[in-house]
Amino acid sequence: MADLRTDRFLRYILLLAVVLTGFFFWHRIPNFATRDEFSRILDALVPYGSVIEDPSWESLRSGVVWGRTPFGATTFLYGFLLLPVVVIALFAGQGDAIAALASPAWEFGFYEAWHTTPKWIWTLSIALVRLANVVFAVGSVYLTYRIGVELAARPAGRLASLFLTLSFGFLTIAHEGGEDMPATFLVLLSILLLGRYVRQGDTQQFLAASVTGGLAIGFKLTAAPVIVVIAVAHLLRVHRSGRSGVARLQPRLVLAGALLGLLFILVSFPTAVVGRLDLVVERIVGGSLSRASHPTGPDAPILWWFLRGYLSALGLPLFVGSVTGVAASLWHLRDKPASAPAAVLVFTALFGYLLLFSGWHDFRVHHLLPTIPLAAILLGWTVTRFWDRRPSLAGPLLAVLLITSGLYAGVGVAGYADVPRDNAVSWLETEADEDAVLEVYRRHLQDTAVPHSMTVQHAYGASDSGDTLDPCPTYIQLGYRDLLYLAEDTYYRNGIVRASYVRSLVSEEYGYEIVAEFGPRPPNFVPDRPTPGAYHELLRLGVIPQTDQYADEQELRPNQYTLILEQTGECDESREQPF
C-alpha cells in the first residue's frame, strides 16, 4: 500500500496492532472465549453437518434455520473460514464427526457435541475464527489511520490509530470470535468512502458505502447508525455541489444506494437466502428491538453503564482524553461544520451509537466497540491542533497519555498469557485420573474449566431428564459466578439455600477439600462488584484493566476464578445439589 511506503510510522503502528491483537489469541482453546463465539461457530458447522449427513437442499435449509438465533453475515464468513476444517475432516475419514453436528443437543451449552467431536476440529476452527478477527482488528486500525489522515493530516491519522491500538476494550474484542469486529471494520470503511464521496462527488464511492453499510448491518443490526451517516454525507455533498433545483438532490442515486444497502442487508442473512424471510423479520423486530428493554444486568442509570463500559474499555487516562477530544472537536466545528465533512461524519456515527444505546437497559463493551475508533479519530485530531498551537505543553501531555494508556492496555493483554480457566484445565489434565468425574454448576460449558476428554456431570436440568447425579464425584468445581450466590442483593444469582450450599463447599464440608485455586480469590469468597449506580466505585475499572464483567461479555481474570475441591473423606450421600 502507498501509505506503508510513504509513512514509516504506520508500519510500526500496524506491527504493534498485530502483536497486541494476536497475543495469545489461542486462549481457552478448545473451549470458547464467549458463548457467542461458540454459537456463531456452530451456526456455520451445523449446515455442513446437515449436508454431509443428507446431501439435499432441504438438509441445507434445515441446517441454516437451526441457528441459535438466525444471525447474519457471520454465518457466511465462518462458513468460508471453516471450509478447510470440513475438507480436512472428510479427507481424514472423520466426516462423520462433522455430520454428528447436524442436530446438537442444547444441554449444558451443547456439551455433548463439544465433548464427542475430535479436539482438533474445535482447535482449528476457533484458531481460524480468532485469526480472522485479528485481521479485521488490524484493518480497523488502518482505516482509523486513513480517516484521520483525510480529516486532517498524517499526524492525526497516526495518533488516532495508535490510540485505538492502545484501547484495551478494542484488544479484548480482538481476542474473541463474533460479529462485532467485522461490523466495526465495515462501518469505518463506509465512513471513509463517504468522506471521499463528499469531497470528490464520485457516485461510485457513495454506492460502495451503501454496500459496506448494508453489510455492516448484516453483521450486526446495531450498526444501523450508518444509515444516518450515509444520509448526512449525501446532504453534505449536495451543499458542496453548489447546484440548484431538484436535480442536485440526485434522487436516483439515493434510491440506488438505498436499494443496494437493503439488498445486502437481506442477503447477509442465510435464513433469507433459503427463503425464510419470516425469521429475518423475527430477528429484527423480535430480537433487536426488544433488546433495549431486556435486562442482562442490574438496574442502574444509563450514565453508569456508559461510564462502566468506557472506563474498562479505555482506562482512566484515555477515557478522559477521549471525552476532551470529542468536546474540543465539537467546539472547533461549531461555526463551520461543513469545512470538515469527515469530522461531521465521524460525529454523526458517534452520536448515533450513543443515542441508540442510551435507550437500552444495559450494554457491554462489545456494543460500544464501534465508538472507540471514532473517539480515537477525534482525539487524534484534537491533539494535532493543540500541538500546532502549544507544542511545549502538548508534547508532555501526549507522552503521559500514551505511556499510561500503553501500560493499561499492556497489562490487560498480558493477562491472556495467564488465564485462570486454562490453568485449571491444565491442572485437571495432569492430576485427574482417566475415570475421574468433575461436577459443575454452570448452565454452559463455556463458563467452566473443563478438559475436553474429562467426564463431566452438571446439575442443571438433571431432574427434568430423569438422570441421576453421582453423589460423590471425584472433583467439584466452583467458579466466580457460583460465588455470586454468596453476595447480597445480586440481580440474578440469589437464594438462601444455594448460598448456604456454596458456603458449605468452600468451608470444605461434605468430605471435600480445596486442592487447587486459579485466579484471584475474592475476599472471603464473596465477589466485590461495583455497586450499580455508585459512580465512585467505577474509578478502579479505569485503573485495573482486567475487571469484573456482566452477562455475555468476555470473562477476564476476576470472572475466571476457579476453585477445585477433591473428595478426601467419606462419601456423604445426603449431599443435595440445590441447582
PDB file of C-alpha atoms in Angstrom, residues 422-557:
ATOM      1  CA  ASP A 422      -6.751 -22.569  31.104  1.00  0.00           C
ATOM      2  CA  ASN A 423      -4.546 -23.169  34.134  1.00  0.00           C
ATOM      3  CA  ALA A 424      -7.353 -25.108  35.813  1.00  0.00           C
ATOM      4  CA  VAL A 425      -7.800 -27.269  32.705  1.00  0.00           C
ATOM      5  CA  SER A 426      -4.060 -27.990  32.619  1.00  0.00           C
ATOM      6  CA  TRP A 427      -4.139 -28.973  36.298  1.00  0.00           C
ATOM      7  CA  LEU A 428      -7.045 -31.370  35.796  1.00  0.00           C
ATOM      8  CA  GLU A 429      -5.420 -32.914  32.723  1.00  0.00           C
ATOM      9  CA  THR A 430      -2.276 -33.553  34.773  1.00  0.00           C
ATOM     10  CA  GLU A 431      -3.706 -34.533  38.165  1.00  0.00           C
ATOM     11  CA  ALA A 432      -7.035 -36.239  37.448  1.00  0.00           C
ATOM     12  CA  ASP A 433      -7.275 -39.963  36.691  1.00  0.00           C
ATOM     13  CA  GLU A 434      -8.903 -41.129  33.466  1.00  0.00           C
ATOM     14  CA  ASP A 435     -12.061 -42.248  35.267  1.00  0.00           C
ATOM     15  CA  ALA A 436     -12.357 -39.087  37.393  1.00  0.00           C
ATOM     16  CA  VAL A 437     -15.696 -37.262  37.372  1.00  0.00           C
ATOM     17  CA  LEU A 438     -15.973 -33.471  37.594  1.00  0.00           C
ATOM     18  CA  GLU A 439     -19.159 -31.848  38.907  1.00  0.00           C
ATOM     19  CA  VAL A 440     -20.006 -28.289  37.839  1.00  0.00           C
ATOM     20  CA  TYR A 441     -22.968 -25.984  38.452  1.00  0.00           C
ATOM     21  CA  ARG A 442     -22.946 -23.743  35.434  1.00  0.00           C
ATOM     22  CA  ARG A 443     -25.525 -23.817  32.640  1.00  0.00           C
ATOM     23  CA  HIS A 444     -22.940 -23.637  29.839  1.00  0.00           C
ATOM     24  CA  LEU A 445     -19.596 -25.360  29.372  1.00  0.00           C
ATOM     25  CA  GLN A 446     -18.047 -22.043  28.288  1.00  0.00           C
ATOM     26  CA  ASP A 447     -18.370 -20.837  31.895  1.00  0.00           C
ATOM     27  CA  THR A 448     -16.253 -23.707  33.199  1.00  0.00           C
ATOM     28  CA  ALA A 449     -12.719 -25.076  33.127  1.00  0.00           C
ATOM     29  CA  VAL A 450     -13.438 -28.487  31.606  1.00  0.00           C
ATOM     30  CA  PRO A 451     -10.833 -30.663  29.869  1.00  0.00           C
ATOM     31  CA  HIS A 452     -12.140 -31.908  26.536  1.00  0.00           C
ATOM     32  CA  SER A 453     -11.643 -35.566  27.445  1.00  0.00           C
ATOM     33  CA  MET A 454     -12.937 -35.473  31.038  1.00  0.00           C
ATOM     34  CA  THR A 455     -16.250 -36.894  32.231  1.00  0.00           C
ATOM     35  CA  VAL A 456     -18.460 -34.085  33.493  1.00  0.00           C
ATOM     36  CA  GLN A 457     -21.747 -34.055  35.353  1.00  0.00           C
ATOM     37  CA  HIS A 458     -23.825 -30.924  35.675  1.00  0.00           C
ATOM     38  CA  ALA A 459     -26.744 -30.298  37.990  1.00  0.00           C
ATOM     39  CA  TYR A 460     -28.888 -28.037  35.823  1.00  0.00           C
ATOM     40  CA  GLY A 461     -31.619 -29.934  34.029  1.00  0.00           C
ATOM     41  CA  ALA A 462     -30.871 -33.308  35.602  1.00  0.00           C
ATOM     42  CA  SER A 463     -34.218 -33.590  37.397  1.00  0.00           C
ATOM     43  CA  ASP A 464     -36.142 -32.836  34.193  1.00  0.00           C
ATOM     44  CA  SER A 465     -34.335 -35.501  32.217  1.00  0.00           C
ATOM     45  CA  GLY A 466     -34.636 -38.198  34.843  1.00  0.00           C
ATOM     46  CA  ASP A 467     -30.844 -38.523  35.097  1.00  0.00           C
ATOM     47  CA  THR A 468     -29.257 -39.058  38.478  1.00  0.00           C
ATOM     48  CA  LEU A 469     -26.037 -37.478  39.628  1.00  0.00           C
ATOM     49  CA  ASP A 470     -23.151 -39.349  41.172  1.00  0.00           C
ATOM     50  CA  PRO A 471     -23.481 -38.348  44.845  1.00  0.00           C
ATOM     51  CA  CYS A 472     -19.720 -38.356  45.270  1.00  0.00           C
ATOM     52  CA  PRO A 473     -17.844 -37.210  42.143  1.00  0.00           C
ATOM     53  CA  THR A 474     -14.069 -37.086  42.244  1.00  0.00           C
ATOM     54  CA  TYR A 475     -13.970 -33.305  41.943  1.00  0.00           C
ATOM     55  CA  ILE A 476     -16.339 -30.374  42.369  1.00  0.00           C
ATOM     56  CA  GLN A 477     -15.590 -27.133  40.556  1.00  0.00           C
ATOM     57  CA  LEU A 478     -16.798 -23.702  41.632  1.00  0.00           C
ATOM     58  CA  GLY A 479     -16.327 -20.544  39.603  1.00  0.00           C
ATOM     59  CA  TYR A 480     -16.804 -16.835  40.065  1.00  0.00           C
ATOM     60  CA  ARG A 481     -20.448 -16.951  39.045  1.00  0.00           C
ATOM     61  CA  ASP A 482     -21.134 -19.691  41.593  1.00  0.00           C
ATOM     62  CA  LEU A 483     -19.684 -17.469  44.302  1.00  0.00           C
ATOM     63  CA  LEU A 484     -22.157 -14.716  43.395  1.00  0.00           C
ATOM     64  CA  TYR A 485     -24.710 -16.638  45.460  1.00  0.00           C
ATOM     65  CA  LEU A 486     -22.687 -15.532  48.499  1.00  0.00           C
ATOM     66  CA  ALA A 487     -23.048 -11.843  47.630  1.00  0.00           C
ATOM     67  CA  GLU A 488     -26.041  -9.958  48.972  1.00  0.00           C
ATOM     68  CA  ASP A 489     -28.657  -8.391  46.718  1.00  0.00           C
ATOM     69  CA  THR A 490     -27.330  -9.706  43.412  1.00  0.00           C
ATOM     70  CA  TYR A 491     -29.613  -9.024  40.474  1.00  0.00           C
ATOM     71  CA  TYR A 492     -29.629 -12.623  39.273  1.00  0.00           C
ATOM     72  CA  ARG A 493     -27.996 -15.297  41.459  1.00  0.00           C
ATOM     73  CA  ASN A 494     -29.556 -15.339  44.900  1.00  0.00           C
ATOM     74  CA  GLY A 495     -31.310 -17.680  47.297  1.00  0.00           C
ATOM     75  CA  ILE A 496     -30.571 -18.774  50.849  1.00  0.00           C
ATOM     76  CA  VAL A 497     -30.429 -22.494  50.062  1.00  0.00           C
ATOM     77  CA  ARG A 498     -27.904 -22.144  47.232  1.00  0.00           C
ATOM     78  CA  ALA A 499     -25.841 -19.612  49.162  1.00  0.00           C
ATOM     79  CA  SER A 500     -25.688 -21.984  52.133  1.00  0.00           C
ATOM     80  CA  TYR A 501     -24.643 -24.872  49.899  1.00  0.00           C
ATOM     81  CA  VAL A 502     -21.840 -22.900  48.229  1.00  0.00           C
ATOM     82  CA  ARG A 503     -20.628 -21.655  51.623  1.00  0.00           C
ATOM     83  CA  SER A 504     -20.540 -25.238  52.899  1.00  0.00           C
ATOM     84  CA  LEU A 505     -18.424 -26.289  49.933  1.00  0.00           C
ATOM     85  CA  VAL A 506     -15.849 -23.516  50.321  1.00  0.00           C
ATOM     86  CA  SER A 507     -15.786 -24.353  54.047  1.00  0.00           C
ATOM     87  CA  GLU A 508     -14.690 -27.856  52.982  1.00  0.00           C
ATOM     88  CA  GLU A 509     -17.722 -29.731  54.239  1.00  0.00           C
ATOM     89  CA  TYR A 510     -19.329 -32.848  52.687  1.00  0.00           C
ATOM     90  CA  GLY A 511     -15.961 -34.627  52.680  1.00  0.00           C
ATOM     91  CA  TYR A 512     -14.400 -32.357  50.039  1.00  0.00           C
ATOM     92  CA  GLU A 513     -11.250 -30.256  50.402  1.00  0.00           C
ATOM     93  CA  ILE A 514      -9.895 -27.414  48.286  1.00  0.00           C
ATOM     94  CA  VAL A 515      -6.966 -28.786  46.299  1.00  0.00           C
ATOM     95  CA  ALA A 516      -6.402 -26.045  43.717  1.00  0.00           C
ATOM     96  CA  GLU A 517      -7.329 -22.418  43.023  1.00  0.00           C
ATOM     97  CA  PHE A 518      -6.761 -20.373  39.901  1.00  0.00           C
ATOM     98  CA  GLY A 519      -7.138 -16.624  39.591  1.00  0.00           C
ATOM     99  CA  PRO A 520      -7.590 -14.009  42.319  1.00  0.00           C
ATOM    100  CA  ARG A 521      -9.757 -15.295  45.166  1.00  0.00           C
ATOM    101  CA  PRO A 522     -12.493 -12.804  46.147  1.00  0.00           C
ATOM    102  CA  PRO A 523     -12.346 -11.683  49.807  1.00  0.00           C
ATOM    103  CA  ASN A 524     -13.942 -14.458  51.885  1.00  0.00           C
ATOM    104  CA  PHE A 525     -15.057 -15.934  48.540  1.00  0.00           C
ATOM    105  CA  VAL A 526     -17.561 -13.086  48.063  1.00  0.00           C
ATOM    106  CA  PRO A 527     -17.257 -11.242  44.697  1.00  0.00           C
ATOM    107  CA  ASP A 528     -16.836  -7.494  45.111  1.00  0.00           C
ATOM    108  CA  ARG A 529     -18.574  -5.834  42.183  1.00  0.00           C
ATOM    109  CA  PRO A 530     -19.103  -2.074  41.820  1.00  0.00           C
ATOM    110  CA  THR A 531     -22.480  -1.234  43.313  1.00  0.00           C
ATOM    111  CA  PRO A 532     -24.942  -0.477  40.489  1.00  0.00           C
ATOM    112  CA  GLY A 533     -25.411   3.285  40.366  1.00  0.00           C
ATOM    113  CA  ALA A 534     -22.379   4.039  42.572  1.00  0.00           C
ATOM    114  CA  TYR A 535     -20.229   6.174  40.278  1.00  0.00           C
ATOM    115  CA  HIS A 536     -17.220   6.494  42.593  1.00  0.00           C
ATOM    116  CA  GLU A 537     -16.756   2.714  42.625  1.00  0.00           C
ATOM    117  CA  LEU A 538     -16.197   2.736  38.863  1.00  0.00           C
ATOM    118  CA  LEU A 539     -12.848   4.530  39.125  1.00  0.00           C
ATOM    119  CA  ARG A 540     -10.987   1.304  39.804  1.00  0.00           C
ATOM    120  CA  LEU A 541     -12.183  -0.034  36.436  1.00  0.00           C
ATOM    121  CA  GLY A 542     -10.149   2.708  34.784  1.00  0.00           C
ATOM    122  CA  VAL A 543      -7.024   1.763  36.727  1.00  0.00           C
ATOM    123  CA  ILE A 544      -7.156  -2.053  36.709  1.00  0.00           C
ATOM    124  CA  PRO A 545      -7.581  -3.393  33.152  1.00  0.00           C
ATOM    125  CA  GLN A 546      -8.906  -6.905  33.831  1.00  0.00           C
ATOM    126  CA  THR A 547     -12.079  -6.406  35.865  1.00  0.00           C
ATOM    127  CA  ASP A 548     -15.457  -7.989  36.506  1.00  0.00           C
ATOM    128  CA  GLN A 549     -17.925  -8.146  33.612  1.00  0.00           C
ATOM    129  CA  TYR A 550     -21.625  -8.898  33.239  1.00  0.00           C
ATOM    130  CA  ALA A 551     -23.621 -11.306  31.068  1.00  0.00           C
ATOM    131  CA  ASP A 552     -22.210 -12.116  27.605  1.00  0.00           C
ATOM    132  CA  GLU A 553     -19.043 -10.016  27.795  1.00  0.00           C
ATOM    133  CA  GLN A 554     -15.744 -11.891  27.550  1.00  0.00           C
ATOM    134  CA  GLU A 555     -14.810 -13.007  31.051  1.00  0.00           C
ATOM    135  CA  LEU A 556     -11.384 -11.857  32.193  1.00  0.00           C
ATOM    136  CA  ARG A 557      -9.249 -12.820  35.206  1.00  0.00           C
TER     137      ARG A 557
END
